[in-house]
Amino acid sequence: MLDQQKCGVIALMRSALTGEKIALAEDFDLVSAAKTAKRHQVGAAMYYGALNCGFSNDHPAMQALFMITCQYVSFGEQQRYEIESVCAAFDRESIDYMPLKGTLLKPLYPKPEMRVMSDADILIRTEQYDRIRPVMQQLGFTEKLESDHELVWQKGNMVIELHKRLIPSYNKDYFAYFGDGWRLAKVESGTRYTLSDEDHMIYLFTHFAKHYRDGGIGLKHMTDLWVFLQKNPNLDEKYIEKELKTLQLNEFYGRVMETLQAWFGGKPFDEMTEYITQTIFASGAFGTVENRQLSQAVKQNKAVGSAEKLRRKRIVSLIFPGVDALSQRYPVVKKCPILLPFFWPVRWVTALLFRRENVAFQGRQMKNVTPDQIDSHEKALQYVGLDFNFKE
């Protein structure tokens, strides 16, 4: 059975979103709840919920939550200004763009600071990047790094991720559906694009599922789904269910929707909704290192066929990393892949001299990720309706 502490945290979140006053258990510990809120980046929502439910600002935990809320307000205003500046510049330069995720969800909350963003996500067309780069530089941003699906720019503590695609290409099953995402885009105004409400919901849920199976997902992403659904009550559910079936996410979708009803709609918890809730609480905002490693092992295990083959493959990849892995530390390798073998000894010496702790950590992780753990993790994903429906 779900413990009273987790029920209390959910009650405070519900109060923040609905404004209703909810009775909490006598032994509810707001200090512990505040720690949970910090891990899940929902401090402001917890603060407003606690106010609604009768907690005084004199309470030590309320003072801590109030300070977090003030920080969220201040940073949120900075983000809003910078995002509007980037969008206005793209409009002026006739650059196509589509804001994503928190950038669109934040204004839907009762108070925008309830939805904190670590960064702002904007989909771009990669063929326009040569025109985008000078615009970002003129706005004071510095190009930081490029990953599979995003180009990261930073200005002080403000981070903007220019997405090359909606879903990373290494999430092959979901990427096969979305592609870069532009096939779903509709003109909103000028060169600003948007998704239909239904496609937006499908994307939000796929992003949720991606994080859940790749390592875990937090409280704020559950509230994202609830807030979006409350703001869009007339969605074409048949279309959503059909597309989610194509994505092989329809079973997981049904179970998450039932969990949302248990959290915010007054429906009793059952074994499945309790299980999903426990998993989310244990995850933190974006999952755990252990779960990410286990999920990666499940994917690789499916590709190579056995845990022992997987172990050998991981050892080889650690000793002789490929271009993508090595270019993160030595970018020249990506520009000139023929140099790859020459950088292997450089990496070995660097690791032995300066990164011994990391080498030891990798060794412990390989030892700890056992065949039984991999099998158990895969079954846990399948239990809620998820799987890795592709091969490496």
GROMACS .gro file of C-alpha atoms in nm:
model
  392
    1MET     CA    1   0.000   0.000   0.000
    2LEU     CA    2   0.117   0.351  -0.080
    3ASP     CA    3   0.249   0.515   0.238
    4GLN     CA    4   0.092   0.825   0.390
    5GLN     CA    5   0.397   1.040   0.310
    6LYS     CA    6   0.372   0.983  -0.065
    7CYS     CA    7  -0.005   1.028  -0.050
    8GLY     CA    8   0.054   1.361   0.126
    9VAL     CA    9   0.301   1.479  -0.139
   10ILE     CA   10   0.050   1.393  -0.413
   11ALA     CA   11  -0.222   1.572  -0.216
   12LEU     CA   12  -0.012   1.890  -0.200
   13MET     CA   13   0.055   1.871  -0.573
   14ARG     CA   14  -0.317   1.826  -0.638
   15SER     CA   15  -0.398   2.122  -0.413
   16ALA     CA   16  -0.149   2.340  -0.600
   17LEU     CA   17  -0.306   2.251  -0.934
   18THR     CA   18  -0.672   2.272  -0.830
   19GLY     CA   19  -0.670   2.520  -0.541
   20GLU     CA   20  -0.864   2.281  -0.318
   21LYS     CA   21  -0.776   2.232   0.049
   22ILE     CA   22  -0.699   1.868   0.124
   23ALA     CA   23  -0.676   1.706   0.467
   24LEU     CA   24  -0.337   1.546   0.532
   25ALA     CA   25  -0.243   1.263   0.766
   26GLU     CA   26  -0.144   1.378   1.115
   27ASP     CA   27   0.202   1.228   1.079
   28PHE     CA   28   0.270   1.393   0.743
   29ASP     CA   29   0.624   1.533   0.744
   30LEU     CA   30   0.657   1.852   0.540
   31VAL     CA   31   1.034   1.862   0.594
   32SER     CA   32   1.069   1.525   0.422
   33ALA     CA   33   0.820   1.633   0.154
   34ALA     CA   34   1.030   1.943   0.082
   35LYS     CA   35   1.331   1.719   0.018
   36THR     CA   36   1.122   1.515  -0.225
   37ALA     CA   37   1.010   1.837  -0.395
   38LYS     CA   38   1.370   1.949  -0.442
   39ARG     CA   39   1.469   1.613  -0.596
   40HIS     CA   40   1.177   1.633  -0.839
   41GLN     CA   41   1.198   2.009  -0.915
   42VAL     CA   42   0.846   2.077  -0.788
   43GLY     CA   43   0.929   2.305  -0.495
   44ALA     CA   44   0.699   2.591  -0.599
   45ALA     CA   45   0.401   2.361  -0.652
   46MET     CA   46   0.467   2.204  -0.313
   47TYR     CA   47   0.481   2.550  -0.155
   48TYR     CA   48   0.149   2.665  -0.297
   49GLY     CA   49  -0.015   2.334  -0.214
   50ALA     CA   50   0.109   2.353   0.144
   51LEU     CA   51  -0.026   2.708   0.175
   52ASN     CA   52  -0.366   2.591   0.050
   53CYS     CA   53  -0.364   2.305   0.301
   54GLY     CA   54  -0.301   2.527   0.602
   55PHE     CA   55   0.074   2.529   0.658
   56SER     CA   56   0.212   2.857   0.794
   57ASN     CA   57   0.503   3.043   0.638
   58ASP     CA   58   0.666   3.021   0.982
   59HIS     CA   59   0.720   2.649   0.932
   60PRO     CA   60   1.093   2.583   0.861
   61ALA     CA   61   1.012   2.372   0.555
   62MET     CA   62   0.783   2.646   0.422
   63GLN     CA   63   1.066   2.896   0.445
   64ALA     CA   64   1.287   2.666   0.239
   65LEU     CA   65   1.009   2.608  -0.015
   66PHE     CA   66   0.941   2.982  -0.034
   67MET     CA   67   1.306   3.049  -0.118
   68ILE     CA   68   1.294   2.785  -0.392
   69THR     CA   69   0.975   2.945  -0.525
   70CYS     CA   70   1.140   3.288  -0.538
   71GLN     CA   71   1.433   3.141  -0.727
   72TYR     CA   72   1.195   2.977  -0.974
   73VAL     CA   73   1.010   3.307  -1.027
   74SER     CA   74   1.333   3.499  -1.089
   75PHE     CA   75   1.486   3.239  -1.319
   76GLY     CA   76   1.154   3.190  -1.498
   77GLU     CA   77   1.135   3.559  -1.585
   78GLN     CA   78   1.490   3.549  -1.718
   79GLN     CA   79   1.404   3.245  -1.929
   80ARG     CA   80   1.089   3.408  -2.062
   81TYR     CA   81   1.280   3.718  -2.171
   82GLU     CA   82   1.554   3.519  -2.344
   83ILE     CA   83   1.313   3.280  -2.515
   84GLU     CA   84   1.104   3.568  -2.646
   85SER     CA   85   1.423   3.737  -2.771
   86VAL     CA   86   1.531   3.422  -2.958
   87CYS     CA   87   1.186   3.369  -3.109
   88ALA     CA   88   1.161   3.734  -3.215
   89ALA     CA   89   1.504   3.712  -3.379
   90PHE     CA   90   1.406   3.394  -3.564
   91ASP     CA   91   1.091   3.568  -3.685
   92ARG     CA   92   1.291   3.865  -3.813
   93GLU     CA   93   1.538   3.642  -3.994
   94SER     CA   94   1.265   3.414  -4.139
   95ILE     CA   95   1.403   3.111  -3.956
   96ASP     CA   96   1.160   2.825  -3.895
   97TYR     CA   97   1.123   2.715  -3.533
   98MET     CA   98   0.888   2.529  -3.301
   99PRO     CA   99   0.896   2.570  -2.920
  100LEU     CA  100   0.871   2.241  -2.731
  101LYS     CA  101   0.795   2.084  -2.393
  102GLY     CA  102   0.836   2.311  -2.089
  103THR     CA  103   0.846   2.626  -2.299
  104LEU     CA  104   0.481   2.561  -2.392
  105LEU     CA  105   0.371   2.386  -2.074
  106LYS     CA  106   0.491   2.647  -1.826
  107PRO     CA  107   0.219   2.904  -1.911
  108LEU     CA  108  -0.053   2.638  -1.866
  109TYR     CA  109   0.011   2.600  -1.494
  110PRO     CA  110  -0.190   2.808  -1.242
  111LYS     CA  111   0.136   2.990  -1.166
  112PRO     CA  112   0.422   2.959  -1.419
  113GLU     CA  113   0.684   2.908  -1.147
  114MET     CA  114   0.516   2.578  -1.063
  115ARG     CA  115   0.680   2.438  -1.376
  116VAL     CA  116   1.055   2.489  -1.356
  117MET     CA  117   1.266   2.438  -1.670
  118SER     CA  118   1.633   2.344  -1.665
  119ASP     CA  119   1.657   2.462  -2.025
  120ALA     CA  120   1.438   2.576  -2.313
  121ASP     CA  121   1.377   2.345  -2.608
  122ILE     CA  122   1.316   2.471  -2.963
  123LEU     CA  123   1.299   2.256  -3.275
  124ILE     CA  124   1.489   2.395  -3.575
  125ARG     CA  125   1.562   2.285  -3.930
  126THR     CA  126   1.923   2.166  -3.945
  127GLU     CA  127   1.962   2.303  -4.298
  128GLN     CA  128   1.908   2.653  -4.153
  129TYR     CA  129   2.174   2.617  -3.882
  130ASP     CA  130   2.433   2.824  -4.066
  131ARG     CA  131   2.186   3.113  -4.047
  132ILE     CA  132   2.091   3.038  -3.686
  133ARG     CA  133   2.446   3.038  -3.547
  134PRO     CA  134   2.516   3.412  -3.603
  135VAL     CA  135   2.172   3.502  -3.466
  136MET     CA  136   2.243   3.316  -3.141
  137GLN     CA  137   2.585   3.478  -3.117
  138GLN     CA  138   2.438   3.825  -3.165
  139LEU     CA  139   2.198   3.753  -2.877
  140GLY     CA  140   2.495   3.679  -2.652
  141PHE     CA  141   2.476   3.299  -2.650
  142THR     CA  142   2.777   3.069  -2.677
  143GLU     CA  143   2.769   2.739  -2.861
  144LYS     CA  144   2.851   2.467  -2.605
  145LEU     CA  145   2.807   2.121  -2.754
  146GLU     CA  146   2.624   1.906  -3.005
  147SER     CA  147   2.459   1.574  -2.926
  148ASP     CA  148   2.260   1.329  -3.135
  149HIS     CA  149   1.943   1.539  -3.121
  150GLU     CA  150   2.032   1.886  -2.997
  151LEU     CA  151   2.265   2.184  -3.026
  152VAL     CA  152   2.322   2.344  -2.687
  153TRP     CA  153   2.370   2.720  -2.645
  154GLN     CA  154   2.430   2.902  -2.317
  155LYS     CA  155   2.420   3.256  -2.186
  156GLY     CA  156   2.510   3.277  -1.819
  157ASN     CA  157   2.285   3.021  -1.649
  158MET     CA  158   2.035   3.030  -1.936
  159VAL     CA  159   2.050   2.723  -2.161
  160ILE     CA  160   1.867   2.684  -2.491
  161GLU     CA  161   1.864   2.347  -2.664
  162LEU     CA  162   1.803   2.376  -3.036
  163HIS     CA  163   1.661   2.037  -3.128
  164LYS     CA  164   1.755   1.875  -3.456
  165ARG     CA  165   1.476   1.621  -3.402
  166LEU     CA  166   1.192   1.560  -3.159
  167ILE     CA  167   1.324   1.225  -3.039
  168PRO     CA  168   1.688   1.107  -3.030
  169SER     CA  169   1.767   0.876  -3.318
  170TYR     CA  170   1.899   0.613  -3.076
  171ASN     CA  171   1.543   0.570  -2.948
  172LYS     CA  172   1.490   0.393  -3.277
  173ASP     CA  173   1.128   0.286  -3.239
  174TYR     CA  174   1.003   0.631  -3.137
  175PHE     CA  175   1.232   0.807  -3.385
  176ALA     CA  176   1.093   0.590  -3.666
  177TYR     CA  177   0.751   0.741  -3.595
  178PHE     CA  178   0.845   1.108  -3.545
  179GLY     CA  179   1.148   1.148  -3.771
  180ASP     CA  180   1.278   1.500  -3.719
  181GLY     CA  181   0.922   1.609  -3.634
  182TRP     CA  182   0.862   1.858  -3.911
  183ARG     CA  183   0.606   1.638  -4.089
  184LEU     CA  184   0.372   1.706  -3.795
  185ALA     CA  185   0.441   2.080  -3.773
  186LYS     CA  186   0.172   2.336  -3.855
  187VAL     CA  187   0.226   2.707  -3.909
  188GLU     CA  188   0.118   2.907  -3.605
  189SER     CA  189   0.228   3.248  -3.733
  190GLY     CA  190   0.508   3.362  -3.961
  191THR     CA  191   0.794   3.113  -3.922
  192ARG     CA  192   0.673   2.986  -3.583
  193TYR     CA  193   0.529   2.634  -3.594
  194THR     CA  194   0.328   2.421  -3.355
  195LEU     CA  195   0.180   2.073  -3.322
  196SER     CA  196  -0.190   1.999  -3.317
  197ASP     CA  197  -0.319   1.942  -2.963
  198GLU     CA  198  -0.345   1.569  -3.034
  199ASP     CA  199   0.006   1.540  -3.177
  200HIS     CA  200   0.135   1.751  -2.889
  201MET     CA  201  -0.017   1.503  -2.643
  202ILE     CA  202   0.132   1.208  -2.834
  203TYR     CA  203   0.473   1.375  -2.830
  204LEU     CA  204   0.452   1.463  -2.460
  205PHE     CA  205   0.357   1.110  -2.372
  206THR     CA  206   0.625   0.955  -2.594
  207HIS     CA  207   0.882   1.180  -2.429
  208PHE     CA  208   0.746   1.067  -2.091
  209ALA     CA  209   0.771   0.700  -2.193
  210LYS     CA  210   1.123   0.752  -2.330
  211HIS     CA  211   1.245   0.883  -1.996
  212TYR     CA  212   1.055   0.621  -1.796
  213ARG     CA  213   1.212   0.329  -1.979
  214ASP     CA  214   1.557   0.491  -2.022
  215GLY     CA  215   1.608   0.549  -1.650
  216GLY     CA  216   1.308   0.704  -1.484
  217ILE     CA  217   1.076   1.005  -1.479
  218GLY     CA  218   0.971   1.246  -1.206
  219LEU     CA  219   0.669   1.411  -1.049
  220LYS     CA  220   0.679   1.721  -1.268
  221HIS     CA  221   0.636   1.516  -1.585
  222MET     CA  222   0.328   1.349  -1.441
  223THR     CA  223   0.182   1.689  -1.358
  224ASP     CA  224   0.269   1.805  -1.712
  225LEU     CA  225   0.040   1.537  -1.854
  226TRP     CA  226  -0.240   1.625  -1.612
  227VAL     CA  227  -0.216   2.000  -1.673
  228PHE     CA  228  -0.212   1.954  -2.051
  229LEU     CA  229  -0.515   1.725  -2.041
  230GLN     CA  230  -0.708   1.967  -1.820
  231LYS     CA  231  -0.636   2.252  -2.061
  232ASN     CA  232  -0.735   2.039  -2.362
  233PRO     CA  233  -1.048   1.844  -2.260
  234ASN     CA  234  -1.175   1.782  -2.615
  235LEU     CA  235  -0.887   1.587  -2.763
  236ASP     CA  236  -0.958   1.329  -3.032
  237GLU     CA  237  -0.891   1.024  -2.814
  238LYS     CA  238  -0.945   0.777  -3.100
  239TYR     CA  239  -0.669   0.939  -3.301
  240ILE     CA  240  -0.436   0.949  -2.998
  241GLU     CA  241  -0.500   0.583  -2.917
  242LYS     CA  242  -0.445   0.482  -3.281
  243GLU     CA  243  -0.111   0.663  -3.301
  244LEU     CA  244   0.003   0.535  -2.962
  245LYS     CA  245  -0.078   0.184  -3.078
  246THR     CA  246   0.156   0.241  -3.372
  247LEU     CA  247   0.419   0.350  -3.120
  248GLN     CA  248   0.340   0.041  -2.907
  249LEU     CA  249   0.259   0.272  -2.616
  250ASN     CA  250  -0.116   0.225  -2.584
  251GLU     CA  251  -0.098  -0.015  -2.287
  252PHE     CA  252   0.143   0.207  -2.097
  253TYR     CA  253  -0.071   0.510  -2.181
  254GLY     CA  254  -0.380   0.350  -2.029
  255ARG     CA  255  -0.193   0.263  -1.710
  256VAL     CA  256  -0.044   0.610  -1.673
  257MET     CA  257  -0.387   0.768  -1.729
  258GLU     CA  258  -0.526   0.546  -1.452
  259THR     CA  259  -0.238   0.657  -1.230
  260LEU     CA  260  -0.319   1.022  -1.300
  261GLN     CA  261  -0.678   0.958  -1.198
  262ALA     CA  262  -0.553   0.804  -0.874
  263TRP     CA  263  -0.330   1.106  -0.813
  264PHE     CA  264  -0.560   1.390  -0.907
  265GLY     CA  265  -0.904   1.247  -0.988
  266GLY     CA  266  -0.994   1.070  -0.665
  267LYS     CA  267  -0.982   0.716  -0.808
  268PRO     CA  268  -0.858   0.448  -0.563
  269PHE     CA  269  -0.506   0.315  -0.614
  270ASP     CA  270  -0.463  -0.043  -0.732
  271GLU     CA  271  -0.156  -0.264  -0.766
  272MET     CA  272  -0.054  -0.116  -1.103
  273THR     CA  273  -0.105   0.250  -1.017
  274GLU     CA  274   0.076   0.203  -0.687
  275TYR     CA  275   0.366   0.038  -0.869
  276ILE     CA  276   0.399   0.322  -1.122
  277THR     CA  277   0.373   0.576  -0.841
  278GLN     CA  278   0.646   0.408  -0.636
  279THR     CA  279   0.870   0.395  -0.944
  280ILE     CA  280   0.820   0.766  -1.016
  281PHE     CA  281   0.891   0.871  -0.657
  282ALA     CA  282   1.213   0.664  -0.659
  283SER     CA  283   1.331   0.821  -0.985
  284GLY     CA  284   1.395   1.184  -0.897
  285ALA     CA  285   1.344   1.440  -1.171
  286PHE     CA  286   1.512   1.242  -1.449
  287GLY     CA  287   1.576   0.892  -1.322
  288THR     CA  288   1.870   0.722  -1.154
  289VAL     CA  289   2.215   0.620  -1.273
  290GLU     CA  290   2.145   0.258  -1.186
  291ASN     CA  291   1.824   0.246  -1.388
  292ARG     CA  292   1.989   0.417  -1.685
  293GLN     CA  293   2.263   0.156  -1.684
  294LEU     CA  294   2.013  -0.129  -1.652
  295SER     CA  295   1.799   0.011  -1.933
  296GLN     CA  296   2.102   0.044  -2.157
  297ALA     CA  297   2.196  -0.314  -2.070
  298VAL     CA  298   1.846  -0.436  -2.159
  299LYS     CA  299   1.870  -0.270  -2.501
  300GLN     CA  300   2.215  -0.410  -2.568
  301ASN     CA  301   2.122  -0.753  -2.436
  302LYS     CA  302   1.839  -0.771  -2.689
  303ALA     CA  303   2.084  -0.686  -2.966
  304VAL     CA  304   2.368  -0.925  -2.877
  305GLY     CA  305   2.155  -1.211  -2.748
  306SER     CA  306   2.305  -1.289  -2.406
  307ALA     CA  307   2.434  -1.119  -2.093
  308GLU     CA  308   2.780  -1.274  -2.134
  309LYS     CA  309   2.815  -1.147  -2.491
  310LEU     CA  310   2.696  -0.808  -2.367
  311ARG     CA  311   2.963  -0.802  -2.095
  312ARG     CA  312   3.236  -0.878  -2.349
  313LYS     CA  313   3.103  -0.613  -2.587
  314ARG     CA  314   3.097  -0.350  -2.309
  315ILE     CA  315   3.456  -0.430  -2.213
  316VAL     CA  316   3.568  -0.390  -2.574
  317SER     CA  317   3.375  -0.062  -2.614
  318LEU     CA  318   3.533   0.079  -2.296
  319ILE     CA  319   3.884  -0.008  -2.415
  320PHE     CA  320   3.827   0.077  -2.782
  321PRO     CA  321   3.546   0.338  -2.792
  322GLY     CA  322   3.398   0.437  -3.127
  323VAL     CA  323   3.404   0.774  -3.296
  324ASP     CA  324   3.085   0.905  -3.130
  325ALA     CA  325   3.198   0.815  -2.778
  326LEU     CA  326   3.556   0.940  -2.815
  327SER     CA  327   3.466   1.260  -3.001
  328GLN     CA  328   3.285   1.389  -2.691
  329ARG     CA  329   3.627   1.434  -2.528
  330TYR     CA  330   3.834   1.476  -2.847
  331PRO     CA  331   3.619   1.659  -3.108
  332VAL     CA  332   3.889   1.630  -3.373
  333VAL     CA  333   3.808   1.258  -3.398
  334LYS     CA  334   3.464   1.339  -3.537
  335LYS     CA  335   3.613   1.570  -3.798
  336CYS     CA  336   3.881   1.317  -3.890
  337PRO     CA  337   3.772   0.960  -3.796
  338ILE     CA  338   4.096   0.814  -3.933
  339LEU     CA  339   4.263   0.946  -3.617
  340LEU     CA  340   4.051   0.719  -3.394
  341PRO     CA  341   4.314   0.446  -3.332
  342PHE     CA  342   4.577   0.708  -3.242
  343PHE     CA  343   4.354   0.850  -2.966
  344TRP     CA  344   4.292   0.515  -2.796
  345PRO     CA  345   4.637   0.519  -2.624
  346VAL     CA  346   4.582   0.886  -2.534
  347ARG     CA  347   4.257   0.791  -2.363
  348TRP     CA  348   4.416   0.496  -2.181
  349VAL     CA  349   4.698   0.707  -2.038
  350THR     CA  350   4.460   0.990  -1.943
  351ALA     CA  351   4.226   0.745  -1.768
  352LEU     CA  352   4.506   0.575  -1.574
  353LEU     CA  353   4.676   0.898  -1.469
  354PHE     CA  354   4.386   1.135  -1.411
  355ARG     CA  355   4.059   0.942  -1.410
  356ARG     CA  356   4.125   0.638  -1.192
  357GLU     CA  357   3.808   0.696  -0.993
  358ASN     CA  358   3.605   0.684  -1.313
  359VAL     CA  359   3.778   0.364  -1.423
  360ALA     CA  360   3.703   0.207  -1.085
  361PHE     CA  361   3.343   0.327  -1.108
  362GLN     CA  362   3.299   0.170  -1.451
  363GLY     CA  363   3.442  -0.155  -1.319
  364ARG     CA  364   3.201  -0.160  -1.025
  365GLN     CA  365   2.907  -0.087  -1.251
  366MET     CA  366   2.995  -0.368  -1.490
  367LYS     CA  367   3.023  -0.602  -1.194
  368ASN     CA  368   2.694  -0.485  -1.046
  369VAL     CA  369   2.485  -0.507  -1.365
  370THR     CA  370   2.426  -0.879  -1.350
  371PRO     CA  371   2.215  -1.099  -1.581
  372ASP     CA  372   1.953  -1.133  -1.306
  373GLN     CA  373   1.931  -0.755  -1.265
  374ILE     CA  374   1.898  -0.706  -1.641
  375ASP     CA  375   1.623  -0.968  -1.658
  376SER     CA  376   1.441  -0.817  -1.359
  377HIS     CA  377   1.457  -0.467  -1.506
  378GLU     CA  378   1.325  -0.583  -1.841
  379LYS     CA  379   1.032  -0.759  -1.671
  380ALA     CA  380   0.959  -0.444  -1.468
  381LEU     CA  381   0.930  -0.242  -1.790
  382GLN     CA  382   0.714  -0.505  -1.956
  383TYR     CA  383   0.488  -0.514  -1.650
  384VAL     CA  384   0.380  -0.153  -1.710
  385GLY     CA  385   0.358  -0.200  -2.088
  386LEU     CA  386   0.700  -0.085  -2.207
  387ASP     CA  387   0.975  -0.251  -2.403
  388PHE     CA  388   1.263  -0.163  -2.635
  389ASN     CA  389   1.109  -0.249  -2.968
  390PHE     CA  390   1.424  -0.230  -3.173
  391LYS     CA  391   1.769  -0.375  -3.207
  392GLU     CA  392   2.094  -0.187  -3.175
   0.00000   0.00000   0.00000
